[in-house]
Amino acid sequence: MTAPRACSRRLVALPLGMVMATALAILPDVTASAAEAVPTAATATTATTADATSLSYIVNVDTGKGPSTTVKKAIADAGGTIVISYDRIGVIVVHSSNRDFARTVRRVPGVQSAGVTRNAPLAPQSTTEAGATRVLSAEEVASARAAEGQDPLEPSQWDLPAIKADKAHEKTLGSRDVTVAVIDTGVDDTHPDLAPNFDREASVNCVSGKPNTADGAWRPSASENAAHGTHVAGVIAAAKNGIGMTGVAPGVRVAGIKVATPEDYIYTEAVVCGFVWAAEHHVDVTNSSYYTDPWNFNCLDDPDQRALVDAVTRASQYAERKGTVNVAAAGNERRDLDADSLTDPASPNDGTPGDRVIDPHKCLVLPPQLPGVVTVAATGAKGIKSSFSNYGLDVIDVAAPGGDSILYQPPAAPAVDGGILGTMPGGTWAYKSGTSMASPHVAGVAALIRSTHPHATAGQVKALLYSGADATPCTDPYDIDSDGKIDAVCKGPKNHNGFYGRGIVNALNAVTR
């Protein structure tokens, strides 16, 4: 996704998208107890009710017990107000206008880590988006022609045959018992291609860090221009119903977990809420096409940033232990995420950013860099790494269609656009490109695997996803713009390399193995 500011790097929909380092790293051991229920139905305590100077904080304590009396008193004494406590994973969301709050509570017995989640004061909830997107005209939609058994716009979806999804659909469209949650800017469930498959019970607004279960809270509002989540949802599960396009898994259900603020930021407390909600509502797969603000890279030697890593790690691993497969986009900065060092020029993106040189093995992007998360690179219509896609040996798990410029990878006729077709708020369709579009292809394939193997664990689903991928050798030399200069260097063998990981996902294998 994009916005006309520094935060546009976060939500990955275009070649100018976010930074998402996904190099593997050793993280602190964290556990989550399954002893008691997490609050699931509540009206959100929104930023609009907080003091105008309040910031949001994460406080991490022992899992399974909730904050002790000592910790609660220390939070109050330091000027904090508890918004919600996710007791099972030991993560507490706090609002405070005391700029020394985190430093103060870190000294309290029972507090394992604490950190501020943002630099800008708390803001009202909702989202906006701006960026280059080619929306199909009414004439294009009306004139679309397809073969028998295809949805009208399906011939324009070069990405489906690229991963053999069209062949997979001859076997199965996926199970109604499987739900994929789009953790994103919200989903317009009134879209005719999404309405038949939408799972309202698994949908929520998590922007404040506390679940808001009001009807329709998961949608982008009429005043917003947040199409990213709706587009992603269509790539995953647009219904095969004789209308518009076809999703990778058109028979499964899709849910919306809204996490983006009006300024297009996605903060730690919202991400934690999203993963815990998915875990507690039996979501089979989550898709995350963003990085968690305000840090592109969260460095473990910084106490504030480490607290954010702790919290999102706990939440994502809790979801996986509950059976959820977490899939995330690798980012669009054309970076080798296995490099010895990288320059992060945009952090914190809600404050005063400045160039800092970081080790991407020790400074982590949340959530794609976390253990267990499936990290996805993008390919274009010619089946090679998209010009914008990040890469890196032992970083990328698999690759999938994310689109590219037609100057670099034009699709074969009858398709005419090098981007990925998706649904848009208001009942339209549009093309976007980015690793944001690659990730939902993988989420859709994972949903087909879960449909075929309903009792498989998250680990087993991932193993089948990797073993079923089409091993793809390094593109060497990689000169995507044909200017005689090497644009990226791929390392590794055919079935485990920096461009494609284990390979390009294969939907047919997902439903036949």
PDB file of C-alpha atoms in Angstrom, residues 131-244:
ATOM      1  CA  GLY A 131      -1.014   5.708  -4.878  1.00  0.00           C
ATOM      2  CA  ALA A 132      -0.960   4.658  -8.493  1.00  0.00           C
ATOM      3  CA  THR A 133      -3.569   1.961  -9.059  1.00  0.00           C
ATOM      4  CA  ARG A 134      -5.188   1.118 -12.375  1.00  0.00           C
ATOM      5  CA  VAL A 135      -8.892   0.655 -11.744  1.00  0.00           C
ATOM      6  CA  LEU A 136     -10.804  -1.172 -14.436  1.00  0.00           C
ATOM      7  CA  SER A 137     -13.358   1.023 -16.156  1.00  0.00           C
ATOM      8  CA  ALA A 138     -17.009   0.046 -16.343  1.00  0.00           C
ATOM      9  CA  GLU A 139     -16.506  -0.531 -20.060  1.00  0.00           C
ATOM     10  CA  GLU A 140     -13.607  -2.936 -19.456  1.00  0.00           C
ATOM     11  CA  VAL A 141     -15.663  -4.911 -16.974  1.00  0.00           C
ATOM     12  CA  ALA A 142     -18.746  -4.990 -19.194  1.00  0.00           C
ATOM     13  CA  SER A 143     -16.795  -6.088 -22.264  1.00  0.00           C
ATOM     14  CA  ALA A 144     -14.862  -8.862 -20.518  1.00  0.00           C
ATOM     15  CA  ARG A 145     -15.259 -12.272 -22.126  1.00  0.00           C
ATOM     16  CA  ALA A 146     -14.182 -15.591 -20.695  1.00  0.00           C
ATOM     17  CA  ALA A 147     -14.301 -19.264 -21.557  1.00  0.00           C
ATOM     18  CA  GLU A 148     -17.037 -21.448 -20.133  1.00  0.00           C
ATOM     19  CA  GLY A 149     -16.458 -22.056 -16.440  1.00  0.00           C
ATOM     20  CA  GLN A 150     -14.373 -18.916 -15.974  1.00  0.00           C
ATOM     21  CA  ASP A 151     -15.334 -15.698 -14.247  1.00  0.00           C
ATOM     22  CA  PRO A 152     -15.487 -12.740 -16.689  1.00  0.00           C
ATOM     23  CA  LEU A 153     -12.161 -11.158 -15.679  1.00  0.00           C
ATOM     24  CA  GLU A 154     -10.265 -14.410 -15.207  1.00  0.00           C
ATOM     25  CA  PRO A 155      -8.517 -14.278 -18.612  1.00  0.00           C
ATOM     26  CA  SER A 156      -6.764 -11.125 -17.363  1.00  0.00           C
ATOM     27  CA  GLN A 157      -5.396 -13.003 -14.346  1.00  0.00           C
ATOM     28  CA  TRP A 158      -2.094 -14.337 -15.680  1.00  0.00           C
ATOM     29  CA  ASP A 159      -1.128 -15.036 -12.072  1.00  0.00           C
ATOM     30  CA  LEU A 160      -3.568 -17.950 -11.661  1.00  0.00           C
ATOM     31  CA  PRO A 161      -2.035 -20.245 -14.310  1.00  0.00           C
ATOM     32  CA  ALA A 162       1.423 -19.087 -13.161  1.00  0.00           C
ATOM     33  CA  ILE A 163       0.858 -21.044  -9.940  1.00  0.00           C
ATOM     34  CA  LYS A 164      -1.484 -23.651 -11.513  1.00  0.00           C
ATOM     35  CA  ALA A 165      -4.432 -22.314  -9.552  1.00  0.00           C
ATOM     36  CA  ASP A 166      -6.676 -22.757 -12.583  1.00  0.00           C
ATOM     37  CA  LYS A 167      -5.856 -26.468 -12.611  1.00  0.00           C
ATOM     38  CA  ALA A 168      -6.296 -26.690  -8.844  1.00  0.00           C
ATOM     39  CA  HIS A 169      -9.821 -25.279  -9.184  1.00  0.00           C
ATOM     40  CA  GLU A 170     -10.747 -28.277 -11.310  1.00  0.00           C
ATOM     41  CA  LYS A 171     -10.073 -30.387  -8.211  1.00  0.00           C
ATOM     42  CA  THR A 172     -11.433 -28.109  -5.488  1.00  0.00           C
ATOM     43  CA  LEU A 173     -12.145 -24.454  -4.798  1.00  0.00           C
ATOM     44  CA  GLY A 174     -11.263 -24.867  -1.133  1.00  0.00           C
ATOM     45  CA  SER A 175     -13.286 -25.576   1.979  1.00  0.00           C
ATOM     46  CA  ARG A 176     -15.860 -23.316   3.620  1.00  0.00           C
ATOM     47  CA  ASP A 177     -14.419 -24.517   6.912  1.00  0.00           C
ATOM     48  CA  VAL A 178     -11.150 -22.645   6.215  1.00  0.00           C
ATOM     49  CA  THR A 179     -10.760 -18.917   6.960  1.00  0.00           C
ATOM     50  CA  VAL A 180      -7.960 -16.569   5.900  1.00  0.00           C
ATOM     51  CA  ALA A 181      -7.714 -13.299   7.842  1.00  0.00           C
ATOM     52  CA  VAL A 182      -6.363 -10.221   6.074  1.00  0.00           C
ATOM     53  CA  ILE A 183      -4.516  -8.162   8.712  1.00  0.00           C
ATOM     54  CA  ASP A 184      -4.543  -4.866   6.874  1.00  0.00           C
ATOM     55  CA  THR A 185      -6.429  -1.602   6.278  1.00  0.00           C
ATOM     56  CA  GLY A 186      -9.848  -3.207   6.393  1.00  0.00           C
ATOM     57  CA  VAL A 187     -11.989  -5.191   3.973  1.00  0.00           C
ATOM     58  CA  ASP A 188     -15.126  -4.097   2.132  1.00  0.00           C
ATOM     59  CA  ASP A 189     -17.240  -7.186   2.665  1.00  0.00           C
ATOM     60  CA  THR A 190     -20.066  -5.711   0.572  1.00  0.00           C
ATOM     61  CA  HIS A 191     -18.078  -6.271  -2.629  1.00  0.00           C
ATOM     62  CA  PRO A 192     -19.981  -8.795  -4.792  1.00  0.00           C
ATOM     63  CA  ASP A 193     -16.847 -10.913  -5.209  1.00  0.00           C
ATOM     64  CA  LEU A 194     -16.184 -10.996  -1.449  1.00  0.00           C
ATOM     65  CA  ALA A 195     -19.628 -11.027   0.149  1.00  0.00           C
ATOM     66  CA  PRO A 196     -20.285 -14.737  -0.558  1.00  0.00           C
ATOM     67  CA  ASN A 197     -17.094 -15.748   1.267  1.00  0.00           C
ATOM     68  CA  PHE A 198     -16.838 -13.175   4.036  1.00  0.00           C
ATOM     69  CA  ASP A 199     -16.465 -14.387   7.624  1.00  0.00           C
ATOM     70  CA  ARG A 200     -17.984 -11.713   9.866  1.00  0.00           C
ATOM     71  CA  GLU A 201     -17.382 -13.616  13.082  1.00  0.00           C
ATOM     72  CA  ALA A 202     -13.619 -13.639  12.469  1.00  0.00           C
ATOM     73  CA  SER A 203     -13.482  -9.945  11.511  1.00  0.00           C
ATOM     74  CA  VAL A 204     -12.631  -7.040  13.822  1.00  0.00           C
ATOM     75  CA  ASN A 205     -11.088  -3.582  14.165  1.00  0.00           C
ATOM     76  CA  CYS A 206      -7.816  -3.766  16.133  1.00  0.00           C
ATOM     77  CA  VAL A 207      -6.493  -0.247  15.485  1.00  0.00           C
ATOM     78  CA  SER A 208      -6.416   0.779  19.162  1.00  0.00           C
ATOM     79  CA  GLY A 209      -4.893  -2.504  20.279  1.00  0.00           C
ATOM     80  CA  LYS A 210      -8.234  -3.579  21.760  1.00  0.00           C
ATOM     81  CA  PRO A 211     -10.821  -5.488  19.682  1.00  0.00           C
ATOM     82  CA  ASN A 212     -13.683  -3.354  18.403  1.00  0.00           C
ATOM     83  CA  THR A 213     -16.426  -5.760  17.378  1.00  0.00           C
ATOM     84  CA  ALA A 214     -18.979  -3.187  16.241  1.00  0.00           C
ATOM     85  CA  ASP A 215     -20.719  -4.275  13.067  1.00  0.00           C
ATOM     86  CA  GLY A 216     -18.693  -3.194  10.036  1.00  0.00           C
ATOM     87  CA  ALA A 217     -15.761  -1.898  12.129  1.00  0.00           C
ATOM     88  CA  TRP A 218     -13.476  -4.003   9.920  1.00  0.00           C
ATOM     89  CA  ARG A 219     -14.363  -1.964   6.829  1.00  0.00           C
ATOM     90  CA  PRO A 220     -12.599   1.096   5.451  1.00  0.00           C
ATOM     91  CA  SER A 221     -15.055   3.930   6.070  1.00  0.00           C
ATOM     92  CA  ALA A 222     -16.667   5.998   3.335  1.00  0.00           C
ATOM     93  CA  SER A 223     -14.238   8.848   4.062  1.00  0.00           C
ATOM     94  CA  GLU A 224     -11.188   6.627   3.635  1.00  0.00           C
ATOM     95  CA  ASN A 225      -9.260   5.611   0.556  1.00  0.00           C
ATOM     96  CA  ALA A 226      -7.885   2.381   2.011  1.00  0.00           C
ATOM     97  CA  ALA A 227      -8.219  -0.138  -0.803  1.00  0.00           C
ATOM     98  CA  HIS A 228      -5.204  -2.274   0.061  1.00  0.00           C
ATOM     99  CA  GLY A 229      -6.921  -4.760   2.362  1.00  0.00           C
ATOM    100  CA  THR A 230      -9.875  -5.234   0.030  1.00  0.00           C
ATOM    101  CA  HIS A 231      -7.535  -5.852  -2.908  1.00  0.00           C
ATOM    102  CA  VAL A 232      -5.563  -8.437  -0.937  1.00  0.00           C
ATOM    103  CA  ALA A 233      -8.774 -10.173   0.129  1.00  0.00           C
ATOM    104  CA  GLY A 234      -9.834 -10.557  -3.506  1.00  0.00           C
ATOM    105  CA  VAL A 235      -6.522 -12.109  -4.519  1.00  0.00           C
ATOM    106  CA  ILE A 236      -7.043 -14.711  -1.802  1.00  0.00           C
ATOM    107  CA  ALA A 237     -10.724 -15.557  -1.998  1.00  0.00           C
ATOM    108  CA  ALA A 238     -12.777 -13.695  -4.595  1.00  0.00           C
ATOM    109  CA  ALA A 239     -15.707 -16.037  -5.213  1.00  0.00           C
ATOM    110  CA  LYS A 240     -16.028 -18.056  -8.392  1.00  0.00           C
ATOM    111  CA  ASN A 241     -19.556 -16.814  -8.951  1.00  0.00           C
ATOM    112  CA  GLY A 242     -19.801 -15.554 -12.521  1.00  0.00           C
ATOM    113  CA  ILE A 243     -18.893 -12.028 -11.389  1.00  0.00           C
ATOM    114  CA  GLY A 244     -15.576 -10.252 -11.824  1.00  0.00           C
TER     115      GLY A 244
END
